[in-house]
Coordinates of C-alpha atoms in Angstrom, one line a residue:
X99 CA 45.1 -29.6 12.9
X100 CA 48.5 -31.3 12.6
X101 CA 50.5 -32.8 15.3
X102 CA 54.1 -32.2 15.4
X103 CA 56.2 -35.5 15.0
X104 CA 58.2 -36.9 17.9
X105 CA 61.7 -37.0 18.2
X106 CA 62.7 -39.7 20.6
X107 CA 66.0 -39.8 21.9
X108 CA 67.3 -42.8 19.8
X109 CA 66.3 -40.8 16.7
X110 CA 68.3 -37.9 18.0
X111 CA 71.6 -40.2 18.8
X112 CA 70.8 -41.4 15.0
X113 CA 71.0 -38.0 13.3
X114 CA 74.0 -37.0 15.8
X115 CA 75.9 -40.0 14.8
X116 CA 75.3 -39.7 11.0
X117 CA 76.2 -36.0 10.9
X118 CA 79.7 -37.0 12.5
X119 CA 80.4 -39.7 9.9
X120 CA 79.5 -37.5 7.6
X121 CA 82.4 -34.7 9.0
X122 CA 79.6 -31.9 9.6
X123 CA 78.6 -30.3 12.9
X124 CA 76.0 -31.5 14.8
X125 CA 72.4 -30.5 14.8
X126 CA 73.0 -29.9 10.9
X127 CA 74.6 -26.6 11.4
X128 CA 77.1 -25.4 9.0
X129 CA 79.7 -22.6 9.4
X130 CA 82.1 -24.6 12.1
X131 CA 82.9 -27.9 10.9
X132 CA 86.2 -28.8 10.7
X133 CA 88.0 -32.2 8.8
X134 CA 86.3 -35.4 9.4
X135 CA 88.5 -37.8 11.6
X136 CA 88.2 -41.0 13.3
X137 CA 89.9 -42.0 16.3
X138 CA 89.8 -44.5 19.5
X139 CA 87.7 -43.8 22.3
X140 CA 88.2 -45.5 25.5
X141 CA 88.1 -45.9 29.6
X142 CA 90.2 -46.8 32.0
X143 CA 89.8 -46.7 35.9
X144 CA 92.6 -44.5 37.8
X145 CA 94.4 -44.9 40.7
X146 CA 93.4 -42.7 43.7
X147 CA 96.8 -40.0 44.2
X148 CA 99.4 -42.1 46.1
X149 CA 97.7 -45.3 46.0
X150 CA 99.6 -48.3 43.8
X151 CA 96.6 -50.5 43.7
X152 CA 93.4 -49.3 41.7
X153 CA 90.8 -49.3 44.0
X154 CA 92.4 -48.7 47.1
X155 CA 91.3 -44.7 48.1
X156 CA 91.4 -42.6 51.4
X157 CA 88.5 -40.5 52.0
X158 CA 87.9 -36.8 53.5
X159 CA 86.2 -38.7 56.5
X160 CA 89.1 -40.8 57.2
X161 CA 87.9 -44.1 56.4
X162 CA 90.5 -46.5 54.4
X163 CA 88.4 -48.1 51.1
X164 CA 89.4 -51.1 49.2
X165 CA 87.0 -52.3 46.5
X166 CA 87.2 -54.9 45.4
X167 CA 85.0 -55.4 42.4
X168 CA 83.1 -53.1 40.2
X169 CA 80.4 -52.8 37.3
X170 CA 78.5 -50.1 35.9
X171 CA 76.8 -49.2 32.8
X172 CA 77.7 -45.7 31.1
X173 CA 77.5 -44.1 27.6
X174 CA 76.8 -42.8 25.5
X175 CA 79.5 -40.5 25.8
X176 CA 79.9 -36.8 23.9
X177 CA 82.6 -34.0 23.0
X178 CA 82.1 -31.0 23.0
X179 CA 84.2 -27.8 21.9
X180 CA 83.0 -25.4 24.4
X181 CA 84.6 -25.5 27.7
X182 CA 82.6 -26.3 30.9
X183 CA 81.1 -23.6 32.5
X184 CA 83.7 -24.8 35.6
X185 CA 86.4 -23.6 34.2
X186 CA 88.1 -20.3 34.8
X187 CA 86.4 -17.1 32.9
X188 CA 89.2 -16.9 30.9
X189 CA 89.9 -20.3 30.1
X190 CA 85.7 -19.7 28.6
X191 CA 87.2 -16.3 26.3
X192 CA 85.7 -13.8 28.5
X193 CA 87.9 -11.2 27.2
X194 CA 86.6 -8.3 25.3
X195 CA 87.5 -8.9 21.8
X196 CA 86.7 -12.6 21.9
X197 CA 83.0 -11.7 23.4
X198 CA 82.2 -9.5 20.2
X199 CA 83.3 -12.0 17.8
X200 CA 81.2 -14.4 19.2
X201 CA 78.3 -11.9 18.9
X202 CA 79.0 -10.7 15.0
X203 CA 79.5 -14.5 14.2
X204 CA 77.3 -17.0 15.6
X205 CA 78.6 -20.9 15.7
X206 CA 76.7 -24.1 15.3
X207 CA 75.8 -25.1 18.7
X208 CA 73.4 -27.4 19.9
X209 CA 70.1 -26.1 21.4
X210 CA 70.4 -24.0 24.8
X211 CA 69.1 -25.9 28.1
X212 CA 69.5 -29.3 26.4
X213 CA 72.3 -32.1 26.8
X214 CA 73.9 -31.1 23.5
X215 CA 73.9 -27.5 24.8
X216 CA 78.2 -27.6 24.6
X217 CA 78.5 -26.8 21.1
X218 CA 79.6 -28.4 18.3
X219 CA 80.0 -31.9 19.3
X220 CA 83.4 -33.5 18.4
X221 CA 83.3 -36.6 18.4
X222 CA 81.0 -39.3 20.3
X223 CA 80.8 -43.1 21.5
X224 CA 76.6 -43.8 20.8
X225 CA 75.7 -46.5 22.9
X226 CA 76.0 -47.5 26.5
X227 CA 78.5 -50.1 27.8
X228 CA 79.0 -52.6 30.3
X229 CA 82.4 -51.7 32.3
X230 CA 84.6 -53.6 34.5
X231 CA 86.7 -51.1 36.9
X232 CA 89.6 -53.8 37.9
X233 CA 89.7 -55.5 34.7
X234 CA 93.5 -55.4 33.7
X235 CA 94.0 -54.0 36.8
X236 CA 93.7 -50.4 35.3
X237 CA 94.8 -51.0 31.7
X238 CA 92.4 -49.0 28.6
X239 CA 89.4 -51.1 27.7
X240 CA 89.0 -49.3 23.8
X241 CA 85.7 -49.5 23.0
X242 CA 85.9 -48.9 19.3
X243 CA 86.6 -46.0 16.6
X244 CA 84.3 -43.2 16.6
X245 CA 84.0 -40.5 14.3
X246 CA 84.6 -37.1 14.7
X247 CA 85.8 -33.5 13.9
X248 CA 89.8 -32.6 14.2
X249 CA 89.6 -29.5 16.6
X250 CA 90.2 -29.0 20.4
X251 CA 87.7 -30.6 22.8
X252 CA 87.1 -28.4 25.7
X253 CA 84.5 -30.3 27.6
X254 CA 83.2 -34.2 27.4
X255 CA 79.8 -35.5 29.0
X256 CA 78.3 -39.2 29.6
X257 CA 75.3 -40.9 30.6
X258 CA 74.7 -43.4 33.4
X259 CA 71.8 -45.6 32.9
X260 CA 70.4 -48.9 34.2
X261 CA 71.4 -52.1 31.4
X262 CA 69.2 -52.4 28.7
X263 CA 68.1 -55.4 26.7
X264 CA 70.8 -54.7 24.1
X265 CA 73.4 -55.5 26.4
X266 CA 72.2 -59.0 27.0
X267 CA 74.0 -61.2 29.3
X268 CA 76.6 -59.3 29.8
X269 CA 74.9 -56.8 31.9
X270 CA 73.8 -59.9 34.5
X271 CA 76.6 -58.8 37.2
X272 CA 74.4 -55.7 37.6
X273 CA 71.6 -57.4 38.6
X274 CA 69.3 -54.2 36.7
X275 CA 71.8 -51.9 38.5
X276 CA 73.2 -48.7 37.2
X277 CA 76.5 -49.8 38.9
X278 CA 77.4 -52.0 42.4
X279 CA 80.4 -51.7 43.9
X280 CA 81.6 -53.9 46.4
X281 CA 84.8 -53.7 49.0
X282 CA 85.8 -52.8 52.6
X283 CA 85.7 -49.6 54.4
X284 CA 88.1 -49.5 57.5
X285 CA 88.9 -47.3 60.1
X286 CA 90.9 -47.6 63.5
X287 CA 89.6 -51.2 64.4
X288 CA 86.2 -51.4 62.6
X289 CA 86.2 -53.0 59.1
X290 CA 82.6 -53.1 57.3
X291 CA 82.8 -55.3 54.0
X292 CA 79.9 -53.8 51.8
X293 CA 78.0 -53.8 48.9
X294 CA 76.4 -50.4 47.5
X295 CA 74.1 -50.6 44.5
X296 CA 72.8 -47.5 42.4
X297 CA 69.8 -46.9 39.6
X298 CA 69.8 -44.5 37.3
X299 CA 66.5 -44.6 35.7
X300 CA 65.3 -41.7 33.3
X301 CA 64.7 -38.9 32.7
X302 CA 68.2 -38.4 31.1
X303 CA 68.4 -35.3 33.6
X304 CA 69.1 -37.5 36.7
X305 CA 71.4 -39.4 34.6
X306 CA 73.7 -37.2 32.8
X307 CA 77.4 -35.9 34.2
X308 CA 77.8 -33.1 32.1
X309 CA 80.4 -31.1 30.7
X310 CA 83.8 -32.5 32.8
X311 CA 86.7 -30.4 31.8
X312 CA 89.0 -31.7 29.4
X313 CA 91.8 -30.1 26.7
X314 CA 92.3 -32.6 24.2
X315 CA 93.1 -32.1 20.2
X316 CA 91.0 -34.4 18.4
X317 CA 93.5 -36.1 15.3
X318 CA 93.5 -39.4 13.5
X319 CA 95.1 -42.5 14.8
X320 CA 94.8 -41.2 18.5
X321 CA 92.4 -42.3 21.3
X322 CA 90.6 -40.3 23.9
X323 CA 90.5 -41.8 27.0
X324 CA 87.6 -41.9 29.5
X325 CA 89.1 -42.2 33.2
X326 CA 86.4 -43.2 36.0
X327 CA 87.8 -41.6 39.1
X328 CA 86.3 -44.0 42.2
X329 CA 88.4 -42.0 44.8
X330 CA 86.0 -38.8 44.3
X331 CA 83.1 -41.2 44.3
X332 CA 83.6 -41.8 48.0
X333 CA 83.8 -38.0 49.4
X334 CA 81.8 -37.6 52.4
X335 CA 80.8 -41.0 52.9
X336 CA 80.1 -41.8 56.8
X337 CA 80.3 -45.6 57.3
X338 CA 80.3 -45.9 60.9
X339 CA 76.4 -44.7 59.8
X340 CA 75.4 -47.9 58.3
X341 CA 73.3 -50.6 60.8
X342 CA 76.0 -53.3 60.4
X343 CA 74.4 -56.8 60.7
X344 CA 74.1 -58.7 63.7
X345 CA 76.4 -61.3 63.9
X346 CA 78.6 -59.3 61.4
X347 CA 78.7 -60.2 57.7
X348 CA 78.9 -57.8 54.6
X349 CA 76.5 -54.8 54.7
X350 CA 74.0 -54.3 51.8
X351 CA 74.1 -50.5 51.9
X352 CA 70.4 -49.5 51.4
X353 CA 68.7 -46.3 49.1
X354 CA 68.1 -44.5 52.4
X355 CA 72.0 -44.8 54.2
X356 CA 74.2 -41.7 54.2
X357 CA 76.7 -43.5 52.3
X358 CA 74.1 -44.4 49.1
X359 CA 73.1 -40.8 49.0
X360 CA 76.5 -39.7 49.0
X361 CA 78.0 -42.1 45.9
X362 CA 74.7 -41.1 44.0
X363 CA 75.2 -37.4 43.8
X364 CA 79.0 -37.9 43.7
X365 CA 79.1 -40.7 41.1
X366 CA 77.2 -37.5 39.0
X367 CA 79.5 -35.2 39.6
X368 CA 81.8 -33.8 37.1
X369 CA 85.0 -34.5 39.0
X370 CA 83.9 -38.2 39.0
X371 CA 86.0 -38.2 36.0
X372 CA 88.5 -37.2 33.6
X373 CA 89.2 -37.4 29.9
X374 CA 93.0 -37.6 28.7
X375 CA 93.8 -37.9 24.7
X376 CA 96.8 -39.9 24.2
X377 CA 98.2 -39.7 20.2

């Protein structure tokens, strides 16, 4: 009796990555590939709407944010040509005619129910990174060329993870963390300086923001642009919940407080960012 070999996720990134650079689809599909490319891929932290300062936000509980510093670890990061099952039925080709082409002529695709389940993947940034939200005070932080396929990019996804030895020192700001975030919530007279850290330990489902919307045509000599979106981090927050210290002093928001629970699922979400491609 023979034991089927194991695929570890590592070995999965390593066949992804090499069918790219190769210009094929992934999973070793053939039927949809398009011209092989290479382009930038990047992040960049945006501004909350009306705000000049990146970091300063308003949330839907009427508390005034600044923060002040931030660090997290995310990647890898993946495009996808199918659209994200957010968008608009239309927007997906639920017409008629498109329905029944997809039916008489199947497309590679990765396997149902797993994190490569958005199709052909486009284009893809392989390993995690450690990222600085007020470095440059907003400017692109390009992490490097990636390859790819020319085609439109309908949807993008992205793991969050805790630092891992690769990383080195550069990940010691995180303390282990997935991401910590410090600043100052106020509202009328109360101001609460805090810190918030999160974990993201496997498995990869409690880790993943998948398929975030995005329109972008994948070309050479362009750069797709991740943008972390810290005002949507913050909905529903309730900081008046925290046990501030006695004798005041920053608050160390603990795993149990509203406000932890709230950046954890939100941080997740897919409106916690946005891709743009910029030629």
């Amino acid at each position: 009796m023979t034991t089927a070999p194991c695929v570890t996720r590592r070995a999965v990134l390593g066949m992804l990555g090499a069918s790219l650079a190769g210009g094929l689809p992934a999973c070793g599909l053939s039927g949809t590939g398009g011209r092989a490319i290479v382009f930038d891929l990047g992040l960049r932290t945006a501004r909350a709407p009306g705000e000049e300062r990146v970091g300063d936000l308003s949330t839907d509980t009427g508390w005034r944010v600044r923060l002040t510093s931030g660090w997290m670890v995310l990647g890898p990061i993946y495009l996808f040509e199918n659209p994200s099952p957010l968008q608009s039925r239309q927007a997906r080709g639920s017409d008629w005619p498109t329905r029944l082409a997809r039916m008489l002529m199947p497309t590679a695709h990765a396997h149902d129910g797993d994190f490569f389940s958005g199709g052909t993947v486009l284009g893809e940034w392989d390993r995690e990174v450690v990222f600085d939200l007020f470095a440059d005070a907003g400017a692109t932080r390009v992490l490097g060329r990636s390859p790819g396929i020319a085609g439109r990019a309908r949807s993008f996804s992205l793991l969050l993870q805790p630092p891992s030895r690769v990383l080195g020192a550069e990940a010691a700001v995180l303390e282990g963390h997935s991401v910590v975030l410090e600043g100052t919530a106020s509202r009328e007279q109360l101001q609460i300086p805090f810190r918030v850290a999160l974990d993201f330990p496997p498995p990869v489902a409690l880790q993943r923001v998948e398929f975030v919307p995005v329109e972008a045509d994948l070309e050479d000599a362009g750069c797709f642009v991740v943008e972390l979106q810290p005002h949507r981090w913050f909905e529903g927050t309730h900081f008046d919940r925290l046990t501030l210290p006695e004798g005041g002093g920053r608050v160390d928001v603990p795993p149990e407080a509203q406000v932890h629970r709230a950046l954890s699922v939100n941080v997740r979400r897919s409106t916690a960012f946005t891709g743009v491609w910029e030629p």
